[in-house]
PDB file of C-alpha atoms and ligand atoms in Angstrom:
ATOM      1  CA  MET A   1       5.732  25.073 134.558  1.00  0.00           C
ATOM      2  CA  VAL A   2       8.626  24.933 136.972  1.00  0.00           C
ATOM      3  CA  SER A   3      11.860  24.128 134.811  1.00  0.00           C
ATOM      4  CA  ILE A   4      14.056  21.845 136.630  1.00  0.00           C
ATOM      5  CA  VAL A   5      17.815  22.288 136.609  1.00  0.00           C
ATOM      6  CA  PRO A   6      19.145  18.914 134.905  1.00  0.00           C
ATOM      7  CA  VAL A   7      21.732  16.763 136.722  1.00  0.00           C
ATOM      8  CA  ILE A   8      23.970  14.350 135.350  1.00  0.00           C
ATOM      9  CA  ALA A   9      25.106  11.712 138.399  1.00  0.00           C
ATOM     10  CA  ILE A  10      28.245  10.260 138.166  1.00  0.00           C
ATOM     11  CA  ASP A  11      28.989   7.523 140.685  1.00  0.00           C
ATOM     12  CA  GLY A  12      31.324   4.642 141.307  1.00  0.00           C
ATOM     13  CA  PRO A  13      34.213   3.521 143.501  1.00  0.00           C
ATOM     14  CA  SER A  14      37.476   5.119 143.962  1.00  0.00           C
ATOM     15  CA  GLY A  15      39.963   5.420 141.015  1.00  0.00           C
ATOM     16  CA  ALA A  16      37.208   4.266 138.586  1.00  0.00           C
ATOM     17  CA  GLY A  17      37.905   7.834 136.776  1.00  0.00           C
ATOM     18  CA  LYS A  18      34.927   9.800 137.943  1.00  0.00           C
ATOM     19  CA  GLY A  19      36.677  12.933 138.797  1.00  0.00           C
ATOM     20  CA  THR A  20      38.370  13.423 135.353  1.00  0.00           C
ATOM     21  CA  VAL A  21      35.447  12.243 133.340  1.00  0.00           C
ATOM     22  CA  SER A  22      33.199  14.462 135.108  1.00  0.00           C
ATOM     23  CA  GLN A  23      35.208  17.565 134.821  1.00  0.00           C
ATOM     24  CA  LEU A  24      35.418  16.785 131.076  1.00  0.00           C
ATOM     25  CA  VAL A  25      31.762  16.283 130.849  1.00  0.00           C
ATOM     26  CA  ALA A  26      30.803  19.576 132.548  1.00  0.00           C
ATOM     27  CA  SER A  27      33.333  21.433 130.741  1.00  0.00           C
ATOM     28  CA  ARG A  28      32.063  20.211 127.202  1.00  0.00           C
ATOM     29  CA  LEU A  29      28.391  20.824 128.300  1.00  0.00           C
ATOM     30  CA  GLY A  30      29.269  24.180 129.938  1.00  0.00           C
ATOM     31  CA  TRP A  31      27.429  22.856 133.155  1.00  0.00           C
ATOM     32  CA  HIS A  32      28.636  23.205 136.870  1.00  0.00           C
ATOM     33  CA  LEU A  33      30.670  20.656 138.500  1.00  0.00           C
ATOM     34  CA  LEU A  34      30.357  18.993 141.991  1.00  0.00           C
ATOM     35  CA  ASP A  35      33.044  17.244 143.376  1.00  0.00           C
ATOM     36  CA  SER A  36      31.312  15.698 146.292  1.00  0.00           C
ATOM     37  CA  GLY A  37      34.380  13.373 147.594  1.00  0.00           C
ATOM     38  CA  ALA A  38      36.237  16.913 147.994  1.00  0.00           C
ATOM     39  CA  LEU A  39      33.580  18.093 150.596  1.00  0.00           C
ATOM     40  CA  TYR A  40      34.304  14.921 152.847  1.00  0.00           C
ATOM     41  CA  ARG A  41      37.935  15.558 152.164  1.00  0.00           C
ATOM     42  CA  LEU A  42      37.722  19.170 153.146  1.00  0.00           C
ATOM     43  CA  VAL A  43      35.874  18.056 156.540  1.00  0.00           C
ATOM     44  CA  VAL A  44      39.138  16.005 157.330  1.00  0.00           C
ATOM     45  CA  GLN A  45      41.298  18.535 156.422  1.00  0.00           C
ATOM     46  CA  ALA A  46      39.320  21.126 158.426  1.00  0.00           C
ATOM     47  CA  ALA A  47      39.191  18.967 161.654  1.00  0.00           C
ATOM     48  CA  LYS A  48      43.142  18.786 161.377  1.00  0.00           C
ATOM     49  CA  ASN A  49      43.437  22.586 160.996  1.00  0.00           C
ATOM     50  CA  HIS A  50      41.264  22.846 164.072  1.00  0.00           C
ATOM     51  CA  ALA A  51      43.009  19.962 165.887  1.00  0.00           C
ATOM     52  CA  ILE A  52      39.596  18.243 166.000  1.00  0.00           C
ATOM     53  CA  ALA A  53      40.060  14.295 166.453  1.00  0.00           C
ATOM     54  CA  LEU A  54      38.435  12.343 163.719  1.00  0.00           C
ATOM     55  CA  ASP A  55      36.297  10.450 166.452  1.00  0.00           C
ATOM     56  CA  ASN A  56      34.840  13.565 167.642  1.00  0.00           C
ATOM     57  CA  ILE A  57      31.635  13.220 165.376  1.00  0.00           C
ATOM     58  CA  GLU A  58      29.702  16.115 167.166  1.00  0.00           C
ATOM     59  CA  ALA A  59      32.443  18.371 166.361  1.00  0.00           C
ATOM     60  CA  LEU A  60      32.927  16.905 162.833  1.00  0.00           C
ATOM     61  CA  GLU A  61      29.112  17.679 162.079  1.00  0.00           C
ATOM     62  CA  THR A  62      29.793  21.095 163.236  1.00  0.00           C
ATOM     63  CA  LEU A  63      32.572  21.623 161.029  1.00  0.00           C
ATOM     64  CA  ALA A  64      30.679  20.123 158.073  1.00  0.00           C
ATOM     65  CA  ALA A  65      27.633  22.464 158.327  1.00  0.00           C
ATOM     66  CA  HIS A  66      29.871  25.555 158.340  1.00  0.00           C
ATOM     67  CA  LEU A  67      32.887  24.710 155.816  1.00  0.00           C
ATOM     68  CA  ASP A  68      34.284  27.735 154.422  1.00  0.00           C
ATOM     69  CA  VAL A  69      35.197  26.423 151.045  1.00  0.00           C
ATOM     70  CA  GLN A  70      35.698  27.751 147.689  1.00  0.00           C
ATOM     71  CA  PHE A  71      35.982  25.941 144.470  1.00  0.00           C
ATOM     72  CA  ASN A  72      37.631  27.937 141.269  1.00  0.00           C
ATOM     73  CA  VAL A  73      37.610  26.175 138.004  1.00  0.00           C
ATOM     74  CA  VAL A  74      40.589  26.901 135.792  1.00  0.00           C
ATOM     75  CA  ASP A  75      40.312  24.949 132.743  1.00  0.00           C
ATOM     76  CA  GLU A  76      39.215  21.181 131.721  1.00  0.00           C
ATOM     77  CA  CYS A  77      42.695  19.793 132.213  1.00  0.00           C
ATOM     78  CA  THR A  78      43.625  21.630 135.406  1.00  0.00           C
ATOM     79  CA  PRO A  79      42.252  20.061 138.869  1.00  0.00           C
ATOM     80  CA  VAL A  80      39.817  22.351 140.191  1.00  0.00           C
ATOM     81  CA  GLN A  81      41.156  24.818 142.833  1.00  0.00           C
ATOM     82  CA  VAL A  82      40.052  24.108 146.324  1.00  0.00           C
ATOM     83  CA  LEU A  83      40.370  26.770 149.047  1.00  0.00           C
ATOM     84  CA  LEU A  84      39.394  25.992 152.431  1.00  0.00           C
ATOM     85  CA  GLU A  85      39.376  29.219 154.909  1.00  0.00           C
ATOM     86  CA  GLY A  86      41.290  31.106 152.000  1.00  0.00           C
ATOM     87  CA  GLU A  87      44.232  28.396 151.856  1.00  0.00           C
ATOM     88  CA  ASP A  88      44.822  26.469 148.807  1.00  0.00           C
ATOM     89  CA  VAL A  89      44.507  22.873 149.714  1.00  0.00           C
ATOM     90  CA  THR A  90      44.143  21.553 146.262  1.00  0.00           C
ATOM     91  CA  THR A  91      46.854  19.016 146.503  1.00  0.00           C
ATOM     92  CA  THR A  92      46.727  18.341 150.111  1.00  0.00           C
ATOM     93  CA  ILE A  93      43.336  16.952 150.304  1.00  0.00           C
ATOM     94  CA  ARG A  94      44.048  14.412 147.457  1.00  0.00           C
ATOM     95  CA  SER A  95      46.444  12.521 149.875  1.00  0.00           C
ATOM     96  CA  GLU A  96      45.731   8.534 150.162  1.00  0.00           C
ATOM     97  CA  GLU A  97      45.710   9.342 153.972  1.00  0.00           C
ATOM     98  CA  THR A  98      43.139  12.098 153.429  1.00  0.00           C
ATOM     99  CA  GLY A  99      40.773   9.709 151.192  1.00  0.00           C
ATOM    100  CA  ASN A 100      40.882   7.034 153.459  1.00  0.00           C
ATOM    101  CA  GLU A 101      40.037   9.117 156.317  1.00  0.00           C
ATOM    102  CA  ALA A 102      37.349  10.912 154.264  1.00  0.00           C
ATOM    103  CA  SER A 103      35.775   7.253 153.529  1.00  0.00           C
ATOM    104  CA  ARG A 104      35.852   6.649 157.335  1.00  0.00           C
ATOM    105  CA  ILE A 105      34.112   9.918 158.361  1.00  0.00           C
ATOM    106  CA  ALA A 106      31.821   9.399 155.474  1.00  0.00           C
ATOM    107  CA  ALA A 107      30.271   6.437 157.429  1.00  0.00           C
ATOM    108  CA  GLN A 108      28.595   8.841 159.904  1.00  0.00           C
ATOM    109  CA  PRO A 109      25.188   9.800 159.253  1.00  0.00           C
ATOM    110  CA  GLY A 110      25.483  13.231 161.168  1.00  0.00           C
ATOM    111  CA  VAL A 111      28.150  14.244 158.734  1.00  0.00           C
ATOM    112  CA  ARG A 112      26.233  13.187 155.555  1.00  0.00           C
ATOM    113  CA  ALA A 113      23.219  14.897 156.570  1.00  0.00           C
ATOM    114  CA  ALA A 114      25.379  18.162 157.249  1.00  0.00           C
ATOM    115  CA  LEU A 115      26.698  18.144 153.831  1.00  0.00           C
ATOM    116  CA  LEU A 116      23.364  17.357 152.233  1.00  0.00           C
ATOM    117  CA  GLU A 117      21.941  20.649 151.286  1.00  0.00           C
ATOM    118  CA  ARG A 118      25.452  22.320 150.542  1.00  0.00           C
ATOM    119  CA  GLN A 119      25.687  19.636 147.789  1.00  0.00           C
ATOM    120  CA  ARG A 120      22.148  20.347 146.441  1.00  0.00           C
ATOM    121  CA  ALA A 121      22.801  23.652 146.529  1.00  0.00           C
ATOM    122  CA  PHE A 122      25.297  23.286 143.497  1.00  0.00           C
ATOM    123  CA  ARG A 123      22.480  22.398 141.426  1.00  0.00           C
ATOM    124  CA  ALA A 124      22.161  25.844 139.030  1.00  0.00           C
ATOM    125  CA  PRO A 125      21.328  26.442 135.473  1.00  0.00           C
ATOM    126  CA  PRO A 126      22.020  25.344 132.860  1.00  0.00           C
ATOM    127  CA  GLY A 127      22.927  22.119 134.626  1.00  0.00           C
ATOM    128  CA  LEU A 128      25.084  20.148 137.330  1.00  0.00           C
ATOM    129  CA  VAL A 129      27.591  17.379 136.630  1.00  0.00           C
ATOM    130  CA  ALA A 130      27.618  15.659 140.218  1.00  0.00           C
ATOM    131  CA  ASP A 131      30.549  13.198 141.167  1.00  0.00           C
ATOM    132  CA  GLY A 132      30.504  10.955 143.985  1.00  0.00           C
ATOM    133  CA  ARG A 133      29.092   7.685 145.481  1.00  0.00           C
ATOM    134  CA  ASP A 134      25.510   8.689 146.237  1.00  0.00           C
ATOM    135  CA  MET A 135      24.596  11.276 143.831  1.00  0.00           C
ATOM    136  CA  GLY A 136      22.071   9.160 141.986  1.00  0.00           C
ATOM    137  CA  THR A 137      20.909   7.288 144.752  1.00  0.00           C
ATOM    138  CA  VAL A 138      20.453   9.947 147.454  1.00  0.00           C
ATOM    139  CA  VAL A 139      21.578  13.337 146.868  1.00  0.00           C
ATOM    140  CA  PHE A 140      19.951  13.995 143.369  1.00  0.00           C
ATOM    141  CA  PRO A 141      17.454  10.979 142.972  1.00  0.00           C
ATOM    142  CA  ASP A 142      15.633  12.899 140.151  1.00  0.00           C
ATOM    143  CA  ALA A 143      19.041  13.105 138.052  1.00  0.00           C
ATOM    144  CA  ALA A 144      18.066  13.068 134.439  1.00  0.00           C
ATOM    145  CA  VAL A 145      21.186  10.938 133.873  1.00  0.00           C
ATOM    146  CA  LYS A 146      22.753   8.429 136.381  1.00  0.00           C
ATOM    147  CA  ILE A 147      26.040   6.821 135.105  1.00  0.00           C
ATOM    148  CA  PHE A 148      27.861   4.044 137.386  1.00  0.00           C
ATOM    149  CA  LEU A 149      31.466   4.145 136.530  1.00  0.00           C
ATOM    150  CA  THR A 150      33.469   1.108 137.444  1.00  0.00           C
ATOM    151  CA  ALA A 151      36.743  -0.686 136.809  1.00  0.00           C
ATOM    152  CA  SER A 152      38.577  -3.495 138.142  1.00  0.00           C
ATOM    153  CA  ALA A 153      40.340  -2.986 141.680  1.00  0.00           C
ATOM    154  CA  GLY A 154      43.703  -4.266 139.885  1.00  0.00           C
ATOM    155  CA  GLU A 155      43.277  -1.448 137.153  1.00  0.00           C
ATOM    156  CA  ARG A 156      42.121   1.186 139.766  1.00  0.00           C
ATOM    157  CA  ALA A 157      45.226   0.423 141.835  1.00  0.00           C
ATOM    158  CA  ARG A 158      47.474   0.495 138.695  1.00  0.00           C
ATOM    159  CA  ARG A 159      46.220   3.924 137.507  1.00  0.00           C
ATOM    160  CA  ARG A 160      46.955   5.317 141.138  1.00  0.00           C
ATOM    161  CA  TYR A 161      50.342   3.616 141.483  1.00  0.00           C
ATOM    162  CA  LYS A 162      51.211   5.431 137.820  1.00  0.00           C
ATOM    163  CA  GLN A 163      49.835   8.829 139.489  1.00  0.00           C
ATOM    164  CA  LEU A 164      51.724   8.583 142.464  1.00  0.00           C
ATOM    165  CA  LYS A 165      54.902   6.877 141.423  1.00  0.00           C
ATOM    166  CA  GLU A 166      56.016  10.479 139.831  1.00  0.00           C
ATOM    167  CA  LYS A 167      55.880  12.099 143.018  1.00  0.00           C
ATOM    168  CA  CYS A 168      56.600   9.276 145.556  1.00  0.00           C
ATOM    169  CA  PRO A 169      59.187   6.490 144.288  1.00  0.00           C
ATOM    170  CA  ASN A 170      58.622   4.361 147.572  1.00  0.00           C
ATOM    171  CA  VAL A 171      55.015   3.686 146.834  1.00  0.00           C
ATOM    172  CA  ILE A 172      54.102   0.009 147.086  1.00  0.00           C
ATOM    173  CA  PHE A 173      51.553  -1.571 144.608  1.00  0.00           C
ATOM    174  CA  SER A 174      50.152  -4.164 146.998  1.00  0.00           C
ATOM    175  CA  ASP A 175      49.460  -1.537 149.575  1.00  0.00           C
ATOM    176  CA  LEU A 176      47.491   0.411 147.122  1.00  0.00           C
ATOM    177  CA  LEU A 177      45.368  -2.498 146.226  1.00  0.00           C
ATOM    178  CA  ASP A 178      44.980  -3.460 149.640  1.00  0.00           C
ATOM    179  CA  GLU A 179      43.654   0.484 150.563  1.00  0.00           C
ATOM    180  CA  ILE A 180      41.430   0.300 147.637  1.00  0.00           C
ATOM    181  CA  ALA A 181      39.970  -3.197 148.660  1.00  0.00           C
ATOM    182  CA  GLU A 182      39.461  -1.797 152.194  1.00  0.00           C
ATOM    183  CA  ARG A 183      37.971   1.774 150.995  1.00  0.00           C
ATOM    184  CA  ASP A 184      35.732  -0.350 148.706  1.00  0.00           C
ATOM    185  CA  LYS A 185      34.351  -2.505 151.501  1.00  0.00           C
ATOM    186  CA  ARG A 186      33.701   0.559 153.903  1.00  0.00           C
ATOM    187  CA  ASP A 187      31.896   2.565 151.152  1.00  0.00           C
ATOM    188  CA  THR A 188      29.788  -0.301 150.107  1.00  0.00           C
ATOM    189  CA  GLU A 189      28.961  -1.748 153.450  1.00  0.00           C
ATOM    190  CA  ARG A 190      28.048   1.339 155.457  1.00  0.00           C
ATOM    191  CA  SER A 191      24.371   1.768 156.413  1.00  0.00           C
ATOM    192  CA  VAL A 192      23.823   5.090 155.052  1.00  0.00           C
ATOM    193  CA  ALA A 193      24.117   5.968 151.533  1.00  0.00           C
ATOM    194  CA  PRO A 194      26.397   2.996 150.490  1.00  0.00           C
ATOM    195  CA  LEU A 195      27.990   2.957 147.387  1.00  0.00           C
ATOM    196  CA  ARG A 196      25.816   1.282 144.878  1.00  0.00           C
ATOM    197  CA  PRO A 197      24.336   1.879 141.363  1.00  0.00           C
ATOM    198  CA  ALA A 198      21.128   3.647 141.408  1.00  0.00           C
ATOM    199  CA  GLY A 199      18.209   1.106 139.834  1.00  0.00           C
ATOM    200  CA  ASP A 200      18.258   3.388 136.877  1.00  0.00           C
ATOM    201  CA  ALA A 201      21.788   3.881 136.361  1.00  0.00           C
ATOM    202  CA  VAL A 202      23.775   2.939 133.287  1.00  0.00           C
ATOM    203  CA  THR A 203      27.065   1.133 134.217  1.00  0.00           C
ATOM    204  CA  ILE A 204      30.319   1.576 132.270  1.00  0.00           C
ATOM    205  CA  ASP A 205      33.135  -0.578 133.006  1.00  0.00           C
ATOM    206  CA  THR A 206      36.319   1.493 132.172  1.00  0.00           C
ATOM    207  CA  THR A 207      38.825  -1.049 132.943  1.00  0.00           C
ATOM    208  CA  GLU A 208      39.766  -1.405 129.250  1.00  0.00           C
ATOM    209  CA  LEU A 209      38.525   2.082 128.127  1.00  0.00           C
ATOM    210  CA  SER A 210      40.675   5.386 127.486  1.00  0.00           C
ATOM    211  CA  VAL A 211      39.561   8.369 129.112  1.00  0.00           C
ATOM    212  CA  GLU A 212      38.172   9.736 125.995  1.00  0.00           C
ATOM    213  CA  GLN A 213      36.295   6.581 125.105  1.00  0.00           C
ATOM    214  CA  VAL A 214      34.703   6.816 128.493  1.00  0.00           C
ATOM    215  CA  VAL A 215      33.609  10.671 128.015  1.00  0.00           C
ATOM    216  CA  GLN A 216      32.092   9.530 124.680  1.00  0.00           C
ATOM    217  CA  GLU A 217      29.948   6.773 126.330  1.00  0.00           C
ATOM    218  CA  VAL A 218      28.907   9.191 128.981  1.00  0.00           C
ATOM    219  CA  MET A 219      27.992  11.986 126.318  1.00  0.00           C
ATOM    220  CA  SER A 220      26.215   9.468 124.200  1.00  0.00           C
ATOM    221  CA  VAL A 221      23.873   8.360 127.318  1.00  0.00           C
ATOM    222  CA  CYS A 222      23.531  12.081 128.011  1.00  0.00           C
ATOM    223  CA  ASN A 223      22.253  12.927 124.403  1.00  0.00           C
ATOM    224  CA  GLN A 224      19.863   9.789 124.550  1.00  0.00           C
ATOM    225  CA  ARG A 225      18.417  10.960 128.047  1.00  0.00           C
ATOM    226  CA  LEU A 226      18.418  14.613 127.719  1.00  0.00           C
ATOM    227  CA  GLY A 227      17.166  14.484 124.123  1.00  0.00           C
ATOM    228  CA  GLY A 228      20.237  16.607 122.967  1.00  0.00           C
TER     229      GLY A 228
HETATM  230  O1   DC B 301      35.660  10.547 145.628  1.00  0.00           O
HETATM  231  P1   DC B 301      36.912  10.502 146.729  1.00  0.00           P
HETATM  232  O2   DC B 301      37.891   9.418 146.675  1.00  0.00           O
HETATM  233  O3   DC B 301      37.526  11.777 146.658  1.00  0.00           O
HETATM  234  O4   DC B 301      36.177  10.481 148.161  1.00  0.00           O
HETATM  235  C1   DC B 301      36.616  10.297 149.359  1.00  0.00           C
HETATM  236  C2   DC B 301      35.962   9.536 150.276  1.00  0.00           C
HETATM  237  O5   DC B 301      34.785  10.250 150.561  1.00  0.00           O
HETATM  238  C3   DC B 301      35.204   8.072 149.604  1.00  0.00           C
HETATM  239  O6   DC B 301      35.974   7.002 149.888  1.00  0.00           O
HETATM  240  C4   DC B 301      33.963   7.959 150.229  1.00  0.00           C
HETATM  241  C5   DC B 301      33.486   9.385 150.683  1.00  0.00           C
HETATM  242  N1   DC B 301      32.390  10.098 149.615  1.00  0.00           N
HETATM  243  C6   DC B 301      30.973   9.502 150.136  1.00  0.00           C
HETATM  244  O7   DC B 301      30.773   8.853 151.067  1.00  0.00           O
HETATM  245  N2   DC B 301      30.019  10.054 149.312  1.00  0.00           N
HETATM  246  C7   DC B 301      30.272  10.862 148.342  1.00  0.00           C
HETATM  247  N3   DC B 301      29.319  11.251 147.765  1.00  0.00           N
HETATM  248  C8   DC B 301      31.720  11.198 147.803  1.00  0.00           C
HETATM  249  C9   DC B 301      32.610  10.733 148.447  1.00  0.00           C
END
């Protein structure tokens, strides 16, 4: 019998805590981690490095198909180090600007298609925790566990505000809230692989929960579904 490498798909809107939770779950299980949003952000960064306009879709598709990228896991509390063409872009690709641009290019079917097999290649024993928007619906429809993490837009903007305020005192809360609403709308309404829970996903609203509480809930769903 062929044994299939199990996948835990964790989808949801920007700022719902997917990144932190996915990293902790992967680390506790000793599984691999896919941050699929980073790949869309990296296409934007690669385009900037090579002076390619973000409306040059054909060139973006070629970039996406040939991204020279490396993810280095440090520990469960440190963001995964991301190297693009050998250069450390871990912090650069996390900007609001890059996130918004990533959301824009992610609406292009050709860019999504170019990244599909690359995402699937992360599936390796003993298992994969995959974080994104379409992990449970398109990339890994056979995932053993599908989680949809959500939180109110206000709470997601508050979390982002807290993070950014330390580095950038001029950040304006209402601007963040507007950007989150705009990104939700774009990611939810696009025609290919729109953000939505898979039919068999368990939705967890994290508005009132701590990170540890969310991780516990996810682990408990995993234990039920994986029979651990
Ligand atoms: O998760 P993130 O904020 O790093 O993702 C940035 C953008 O990339 C997000 O707004 C939409 C897009 N994205 C996507 O379309 N599909 C994914 N699986 C992951 C991200």
